[in-house]
CSV table of C-alpha atoms in Angstrom, one decimal:
chain,number,residue,atom,x,y,z
V,1,MET,CA,-34.7,-175.7,35.9
V,2,GLN,CA,-37.6,-173.8,37.4
V,3,PRO,CA,-38.8,-175.2,40.8
V,4,HIS,CA,-42.0,-177.2,40.9
V,5,ARG,CA,-44.5,-174.9,42.7
V,6,ILE,CA,-46.5,-176.7,45.4
V,7,SER,CA,-49.6,-175.7,47.3
V,8,VAL,CA,-50.1,-177.5,50.6
V,9,VAL,CA,-53.7,-177.9,51.8
V,10,VAL,CA,-54.3,-178.6,55.5
V,11,PRO,CA,-57.9,-179.2,56.7
V,12,VAL,CA,-58.1,-177.8,60.3
V,13,TYR,CA,-60.5,-179.1,62.8
V,14,GLN,CA,-58.4,-179.5,66.0
V,15,GLY,CA,-55.2,-177.8,65.2
V,16,GLU,CA,-54.8,-175.4,68.1
V,17,HIS,CA,-51.8,-177.3,69.6
V,18,THR,CA,-50.3,-178.7,66.4
V,19,LEU,CA,-50.4,-176.1,63.6
V,20,ASN,CA,-47.5,-174.0,64.8
V,21,ALA,CA,-45.2,-177.1,64.8
V,22,LEU,CA,-46.4,-178.1,61.4
V,23,ILE,CA,-45.8,-174.7,59.9
V,24,ASP,CA,-42.3,-174.6,61.4
V,25,GLU,CA,-41.6,-177.8,59.5
V,26,ILE,CA,-43.0,-176.5,56.3
V,27,LEU,CA,-41.2,-173.2,56.6
V,28,PRO,CA,-37.8,-174.3,55.1
V,29,LEU,CA,-39.7,-175.6,52.0
V,30,THR,CA,-40.9,-172.1,51.2
V,31,LYS,CA,-37.4,-171.5,49.9
V,32,THR,CA,-36.3,-173.5,46.9
V,33,GLN,CA,-35.2,-177.0,48.0
V,34,THR,CA,-34.0,-180.1,46.2
V,35,THR,CA,-35.8,-183.4,46.2
V,36,PRO,CA,-33.9,-186.7,46.9
V,37,GLY,CA,-33.9,-187.1,43.1
V,38,GLY,CA,-32.3,-183.7,42.5
V,39,ARG,CA,-35.4,-181.8,41.4
V,40,PRO,CA,-36.1,-178.3,42.7
V,41,LEU,CA,-39.3,-177.6,44.5
V,42,VAL,CA,-40.8,-174.7,46.5
V,43,VAL,CA,-43.9,-174.5,48.6
V,44,GLU,CA,-45.5,-171.2,47.5
V,45,GLU,CA,-48.6,-171.3,49.7
V,46,VAL,CA,-50.1,-173.2,52.6
V,47,LEU,CA,-53.9,-173.2,52.7
V,48,LEU,CA,-55.3,-173.7,56.2
V,49,VAL,CA,-59.0,-174.6,55.8
V,50,PHE,CA,-60.9,-173.8,59.0
V,51,ASP,CA,-63.6,-176.5,59.5
V,52,HIS,CA,-65.2,-175.1,62.6
V,53,GLY,CA,-63.6,-177.4,65.2
V,54,PRO,CA,-64.2,-177.3,68.9
V,55,ASP,CA,-60.9,-175.7,69.9
V,56,GLY,CA,-59.1,-172.4,69.3
V,57,SER,CA,-57.8,-173.2,65.8
V,58,ALA,CA,-59.2,-170.0,64.3
V,59,ALA,CA,-57.1,-167.7,66.5
V,60,VAL,CA,-54.0,-169.8,65.7
V,61,ILE,CA,-54.7,-169.6,61.9
V,62,ARG,CA,-55.1,-165.8,62.1
V,63,GLU,CA,-51.8,-165.4,64.0
V,64,LEU,CA,-49.9,-167.6,61.6
V,65,ALA,CA,-51.3,-165.6,58.7
V,66,ARG,CA,-50.0,-162.4,60.3
V,67,GLN,CA,-46.6,-164.0,60.7
V,68,HIS,CA,-46.1,-165.6,57.3
V,69,ASP,CA,-47.1,-164.3,53.9
V,70,PHE,CA,-47.4,-167.8,52.4
V,71,ILE,CA,-50.2,-168.8,54.8
V,72,ARG,CA,-53.7,-168.5,53.2
V,73,PRO,CA,-56.6,-169.0,55.6
V,74,ILE,CA,-59.7,-170.5,54.1
V,75,TRP,CA,-62.9,-170.0,56.1
V,76,LEU,CA,-65.9,-172.4,55.7
V,77,SER,CA,-69.4,-171.3,56.7
V,78,ARG,CA,-69.8,-174.3,59.0
V,79,ASN,CA,-68.3,-177.7,59.7
V,80,PHE,CA,-68.4,-179.8,56.5
V,81,GLY,CA,-65.9,-182.6,57.3
V,82,GLN,CA,-62.3,-183.4,56.2
V,83,HIS,CA,-63.0,-184.3,52.6
V,84,PRO,CA,-65.1,-181.2,51.8
V,85,ALA,CA,-62.6,-179.0,53.6
V,86,THR,CA,-59.8,-180.6,51.5
V,87,LEU,CA,-61.8,-179.9,48.3
V,88,ALA,CA,-62.3,-176.3,49.4
V,89,GLY,CA,-58.5,-175.9,49.8
V,90,MET,CA,-57.9,-177.5,46.4
V,91,ALA,CA,-60.3,-175.2,44.7
V,92,SER,CA,-58.5,-172.2,46.2
V,93,SER,CA,-55.0,-173.4,45.4
V,94,GLY,CA,-52.8,-172.1,42.6
V,95,GLY,CA,-49.7,-174.4,42.6
V,96,GLU,CA,-48.6,-176.7,39.8
V,97,TRP,CA,-49.0,-179.5,42.4
V,98,VAL,CA,-51.3,-179.8,45.4
V,99,VAL,CA,-50.2,-181.7,48.6
V,100,THR,CA,-52.9,-182.6,51.2
V,101,MET,CA,-51.9,-183.5,54.7
V,102,ASP,CA,-53.3,-183.7,58.2
V,103,GLU,CA,-52.9,-181.1,60.9
V,104,ASP,CA,-51.9,-183.5,63.7
V,105,GLY,CA,-48.2,-184.0,62.8
V,106,GLN,CA,-48.2,-187.6,61.7
V,107,HIS,CA,-47.3,-186.5,58.1
V,108,ASP,CA,-43.8,-185.3,57.7
V,109,PRO,CA,-43.5,-182.3,55.2
V,110,ALA,CA,-40.0,-183.5,54.4
V,111,ASP,CA,-41.6,-186.4,52.5
V,112,ILE,CA,-43.1,-184.1,49.9
V,113,GLY,CA,-39.9,-184.3,47.9
V,114,GLY,CA,-40.2,-188.1,47.7
V,115,LEU,CA,-43.8,-187.8,46.6
V,116,LEU,CA,-42.8,-185.4,43.8
V,117,ASP,CA,-39.9,-187.6,42.6
V,118,THR,CA,-42.3,-190.6,42.4
V,119,ALA,CA,-44.8,-188.6,40.4
V,120,LEU,CA,-42.1,-187.4,37.9
V,121,ASP,CA,-40.4,-190.8,37.7
V,122,GLN,CA,-43.6,-192.7,37.0
V,123,GLN,CA,-45.4,-189.9,35.2
V,124,ALA,CA,-48.2,-190.1,37.7
V,125,THR,CA,-50.8,-187.4,38.3
V,126,LEU,CA,-51.7,-188.7,41.7
V,127,VAL,CA,-49.4,-190.1,44.4
V,128,TYR,CA,-50.5,-191.5,47.7
V,129,ALA,CA,-48.1,-191.8,50.7
V,130,GLN,CA,-47.7,-195.5,51.5
V,131,PRO,CA,-46.9,-195.9,55.2
V,132,VAL,CA,-44.1,-198.4,55.9
V,133,ASN,CA,-45.2,-198.7,59.5
V,134,ALA,CA,-48.6,-199.2,61.2
V,135,ALA,CA,-50.7,-196.1,61.6
V,136,PRO,CA,-50.6,-194.7,65.1
V,137,HIS,CA,-54.3,-195.2,65.7
V,138,GLY,CA,-54.6,-198.4,67.8
V,139,ALA,CA,-55.1,-202.0,66.7
V,140,LEU,CA,-58.9,-201.8,66.5
V,141,ARG,CA,-59.0,-198.7,64.1
V,142,ASN,CA,-56.2,-200.1,62.0
V,143,ALA,CA,-58.0,-203.4,61.6
V,144,ALA,CA,-61.2,-201.6,60.7
V,145,SER,CA,-59.3,-199.6,58.1
V,146,LYS,CA,-57.8,-202.7,56.5
V,147,SER,CA,-61.1,-204.5,56.5
V,148,SER,CA,-63.0,-201.6,54.8
V,149,LYS,CA,-60.3,-201.3,52.1
V,150,TRP,CA,-60.4,-205.1,51.6
V,151,LEU,CA,-64.2,-204.9,51.2
V,152,THR,CA,-64.1,-202.1,48.7
V,153,THR,CA,-61.4,-203.8,46.8
V,154,LYS,CA,-63.0,-207.3,46.6
V,155,ILE,CA,-66.7,-206.4,46.5
V,156,LEU,CA,-66.7,-203.0,44.8
V,157,SER,CA,-63.7,-203.7,42.6
V,158,SER,CA,-62.0,-200.5,43.6
V,159,GLU,CA,-58.3,-201.3,43.4
V,160,ASN,CA,-57.2,-197.8,44.3
V,161,SER,CA,-58.9,-198.0,47.7
V,162,VAL,CA,-55.8,-199.9,49.1
V,163,LYS,CA,-53.8,-196.8,48.3
V,164,TYR,CA,-56.1,-194.2,49.9
V,165,GLN,CA,-54.3,-191.8,52.3
V,166,SER,CA,-55.0,-188.2,53.4
V,167,PHE,CA,-51.3,-187.5,52.6
V,168,ARG,CA,-51.3,-187.2,48.9
V,169,LEU,CA,-49.8,-185.3,46.0
V,170,VAL,CA,-52.0,-184.5,42.9
V,171,LEU,CA,-51.4,-182.5,39.8
V,172,GLY,CA,-52.9,-179.0,40.4
V,173,GLU,CA,-55.2,-178.9,37.5
V,174,VAL,CA,-56.6,-182.4,38.3
V,175,GLY,CA,-57.2,-181.4,42.0
V,176,ARG,CA,-58.9,-178.2,41.1
V,177,SER,CA,-61.1,-179.9,38.5
V,178,VAL,CA,-62.2,-182.5,41.0
V,179,ALA,CA,-63.0,-179.7,43.5
V,180,ALA,CA,-65.1,-177.9,40.8
V,181,TYR,CA,-67.5,-180.8,40.0
V,182,ALA,CA,-67.4,-183.2,42.9
V,183,GLY,CA,-70.9,-183.4,44.6
V,184,SER,CA,-71.6,-183.1,48.2
V,185,GLU,CA,-71.7,-186.8,48.8
V,186,ALA,CA,-68.6,-187.7,46.8
V,187,TYR,CA,-65.7,-189.5,48.5
V,188,LEU,CA,-62.7,-187.4,47.6
V,189,ASP,CA,-60.4,-190.3,46.6
V,190,VAL,CA,-63.1,-192.0,44.5
V,191,ALA,CA,-63.6,-188.6,42.7
V,192,LEU,CA,-59.9,-188.2,42.1
V,193,GLY,CA,-59.8,-191.7,40.6
V,194,TRP,CA,-62.4,-190.8,38.1
V,195,ILE,CA,-60.1,-188.5,36.2
V,196,ALA,CA,-56.5,-189.1,37.5
V,197,GLY,CA,-54.2,-190.8,35.0
V,198,GLU,CA,-51.5,-192.9,36.5
V,199,VAL,CA,-52.0,-193.5,40.3
V,200,THR,CA,-49.2,-194.7,42.4
V,201,THR,CA,-47.7,-194.7,45.9
V,202,SER,CA,-44.5,-193.5,47.6
V,203,PRO,CA,-43.2,-194.9,50.9
V,204,VAL,CA,-43.3,-192.7,54.0
V,205,GLN,CA,-42.9,-193.1,57.8
V,206,LEU,CA,-45.9,-192.1,59.8
V,207,ARG,CA,-45.3,-190.3,63.1
V,208,GLU,CA,-47.3,-190.2,66.3
V,209,GLU,CA,-50.0,-187.6,66.6
V,210,ARG,CA,-48.9,-184.6,68.6
V,211,GLY,CA,-50.8,-185.0,71.9
V,212,ARG,CA,-54.3,-184.7,70.7
V,213,ALA,CA,-57.2,-187.1,70.4
V,214,SER,CA,-58.4,-188.2,67.0
V,215,GLY,CA,-61.3,-186.2,65.6
V,216,TYR,CA,-62.8,-189.5,64.3
V,217,HIS,CA,-65.1,-191.7,66.3
V,218,LEU,CA,-67.0,-194.9,65.4
V,219,ARG,CA,-70.0,-193.1,63.9
V,220,SER,CA,-67.9,-190.7,61.8
V,221,LEU,CA,-65.6,-193.6,60.6
V,222,LEU,CA,-68.7,-195.7,59.6
V,223,SER,CA,-70.1,-192.6,57.8
V,224,HIS,CA,-66.7,-192.2,56.0
V,225,PHE,CA,-66.8,-195.8,54.9
V,226,TRP,CA,-70.4,-195.7,53.7
V,227,ARG,CA,-69.7,-192.5,51.6
V,228,MET,CA,-66.9,-194.4,49.9
V,229,VAL,CA,-69.3,-197.3,49.1
V,230,LEU,CA,-71.9,-195.0,47.7
V,231,SER,CA,-69.4,-193.0,45.7
V,232,SER,CA,-68.0,-196.1,44.0
V,233,GLY,CA,-70.8,-196.2,41.4
V,234,THR,CA,-73.7,-198.6,41.1
V,235,LYS,CA,-71.8,-201.7,42.3
V,236,GLY,CA,-73.7,-201.5,45.6
V,237,LEU,CA,-77.0,-201.8,43.7
V,238,ARG,CA,-75.6,-204.8,41.8
V,239,MET,CA,-74.9,-206.3,45.2
V,240,VAL,CA,-78.6,-205.8,46.1
V,241,SER,CA,-79.5,-207.7,42.9
V,242,LEU,CA,-77.1,-210.5,43.9
V,243,ILE,CA,-78.6,-210.8,47.4
V,244,GLY,CA,-82.1,-211.1,45.8
V,245,PHE,CA,-80.9,-213.7,43.4
V,246,LEU,CA,-79.3,-215.8,46.2
V,247,PHE,CA,-82.4,-215.6,48.3
V,248,ALA,CA,-84.5,-216.6,45.4
V,249,VAL,CA,-82.3,-219.6,44.7
V,250,GLY,CA,-82.4,-220.5,48.4
V,251,GLY,CA,-86.2,-220.3,48.4
V,252,LEU,CA,-86.4,-222.6,45.4
V,253,VAL,CA,-84.1,-225.1,47.1
V,254,ILE,CA,-86.4,-225.1,50.2
V,255,VAL,CA,-89.5,-225.6,48.0
V,256,LEU,CA,-87.9,-228.6,46.3
V,257,TYR,CA,-86.8,-230.0,49.6
V,258,VAL,CA,-90.3,-229.7,51.0
V,259,LEU,CA,-91.9,-231.3,47.9
V,260,ALA,CA,-89.4,-234.1,47.9
V,261,SER,CA,-90.0,-234.8,51.6
V,262,TYR,CA,-93.7,-234.9,51.1
V,263,VAL,CA,-93.6,-237.2,48.0
V,264,PHE,CA,-90.9,-239.6,49.0
V,265,PHE,CA,-90.6,-239.6,52.7
V,266,ASP,CA,-93.7,-238.4,54.6
V,267,ALA,CA,-96.5,-239.3,52.2
V,268,GLY,CA,-99.8,-238.9,53.8
V,269,VAL,CA,-98.4,-237.0,56.7
V,270,GLU,CA,-98.9,-233.3,57.1
V,271,VAL,CA,-95.7,-231.3,56.4
V,272,ARG,CA,-94.5,-229.7,59.6
V,273,GLY,CA,-91.9,-227.0,60.1
V,274,TRP,CA,-93.5,-223.7,61.1
V,275,ALA,CA,-90.4,-222.6,63.0
V,276,SER,CA,-88.3,-223.2,59.8
V,277,THR,CA,-90.9,-221.3,57.8
V,278,MET,CA,-90.7,-218.3,60.1
V,279,ILE,CA,-86.9,-218.3,60.0
V,280,VAL,CA,-87.0,-218.3,56.2
V,281,MET,CA,-89.5,-215.5,56.2
V,282,LEU,CA,-87.5,-213.4,58.6
V,283,PHE,CA,-84.4,-213.8,56.5
V,284,GLY,CA,-86.3,-213.0,53.4
V,285,PHE,CA,-87.9,-209.9,54.7
V,286,GLY,CA,-84.5,-208.8,56.2
V,287,ALA,CA,-82.9,-209.2,52.8
V,288,VAL,CA,-85.7,-207.1,51.2
V,289,LEU,CA,-85.5,-204.4,53.8
V,290,PHE,CA,-81.7,-204.3,53.5
V,291,SER,CA,-81.9,-204.0,49.7
V,292,LEU,CA,-84.5,-201.2,50.0
V,293,GLY,CA,-82.3,-199.4,52.5
V,294,VAL,CA,-79.3,-199.5,50.1
V,295,ILE,CA,-81.5,-198.3,47.2
V,296,ALA,CA,-82.8,-195.5,49.4
V,297,GLU,CA,-79.3,-194.3,50.2
V,298,TYR,CA,-78.5,-194.1,46.5
V,299,ILE,CA,-81.7,-192.1,45.9
V,300,GLY,CA,-80.8,-189.8,48.8
V,301,VAL,CA,-77.4,-189.1,47.2
V,302,ALA,CA,-79.1,-188.3,43.9
V,303,VAL,CA,-81.7,-186.1,45.5
V,304,LYS,CA,-79.1,-184.0,47.4
V,305,THR,CA,-77.1,-183.6,44.1
V,306,ALA,CA,-80.2,-182.6,42.2
V,307,MET,CA,-81.2,-180.1,44.8
V,308,GLY,CA,-77.8,-178.4,44.5
V,309,LYS,CA,-76.4,-179.1,48.0
V,310,PRO,CA,-72.8,-177.8,47.9
V,311,PRO,CA,-70.0,-179.9,49.3
V,312,TYR,CA,-68.6,-176.7,51.0
V,313,LEU,CA,-69.0,-172.9,51.1
V,314,ILE,CA,-66.1,-170.5,51.5
V,315,VAL,CA,-66.8,-167.3,53.3
V,316,SER,CA,-64.7,-164.4,54.6
V,317,ASP,CA,-63.1,-164.5,58.1
V,318,PRO,CA,-66.0,-164.1,60.5
V,319,ALA,CA,-63.9,-162.0,62.8
V,320,SER,CA,-63.5,-159.4,60.1
V,321,GLY,CA,-67.2,-159.1,59.2
V,322,PRO,CA,-70.4,-158.3,61.0
V,323,LEU,CA,-70.1,-161.4,63.3
V,324,GLY,CA,-66.9,-160.0,64.7
V,325,ARG,CA,-68.6,-156.7,65.9
V,326,ARG,CA,-70.6,-158.1,68.7
V,327,ASN,CA,-70.2,-155.0,70.9
V,328,ALA,CA,-67.8,-152.1,71.5
V,329,THR,CA,-65.7,-153.7,74.2
V,330,GLU,CA,-65.7,-157.4,73.6
V,331,PRO,CA,-62.8,-158.6,71.3
V,332,PRO,CA,-63.7,-160.9,68.3
V,333,ALA,CA,-63.4,-164.7,68.9
């Protein structure tokens, strides 16, 4: 049986101190190995997508590419973020299967065989790693992650959001197709769900990150969540309609209450309650402004797509081009 050919895509933002260890773990898989289910596999390429992080990752990528023929550096024109960088790697891949994983060492390359077995056993085109232990991010971030997935599952009816993980295996032609048409504001896993057939999970054990701070902060995590909401279709707009309906019903109830109070209880007495009126108005205007904000976000996504904003742009290694020739004596960065 011919081995299943796998491309590994690694978005690199802060990988200066973790990439070497990760490649050392992937190295045995570049020779034909056998999965726990007895299927042969081989990692034929590792695509390191440089996303212009703050450390010396670029130099490490260049050195790894000199040492190993299977390393393929992918250079982006600027920082685009983890999902666009992953899309760029998928678009450049050539394997029958594409595995995406983080640079920080919490994903074990030895689990790739299990992901492949699950895909073949269940005839799935997309397999997410399902951690059997808590993610090593701290209680607050883990709670926020669970809450966001619960919200998207219950409110936006996105069942697959519970499975979303950056450690995933996808059929190569599916991954490359998503990379070809996904817009700049599309959430990667939502876009994969648009065309993937069977979607399932495979159990893995997450490891501690290798001595580096997370590249995600509160603002970036909120942006990540909001992109997932906007990419989930027009359900957010339906939620706006629901909010308007609820406030309209609430207003009608208040009107009936005021009329009933005037007719049956306080006849001949001026109806009071300016404070209550102001509170109702503030809530009403708040609901209107919130609804307009959500609509504006959807319009913004549509405008960016219509203007042709690319999700990523692949360029040549800056050190090998004009930017690397700063002067005659200074070496390239």
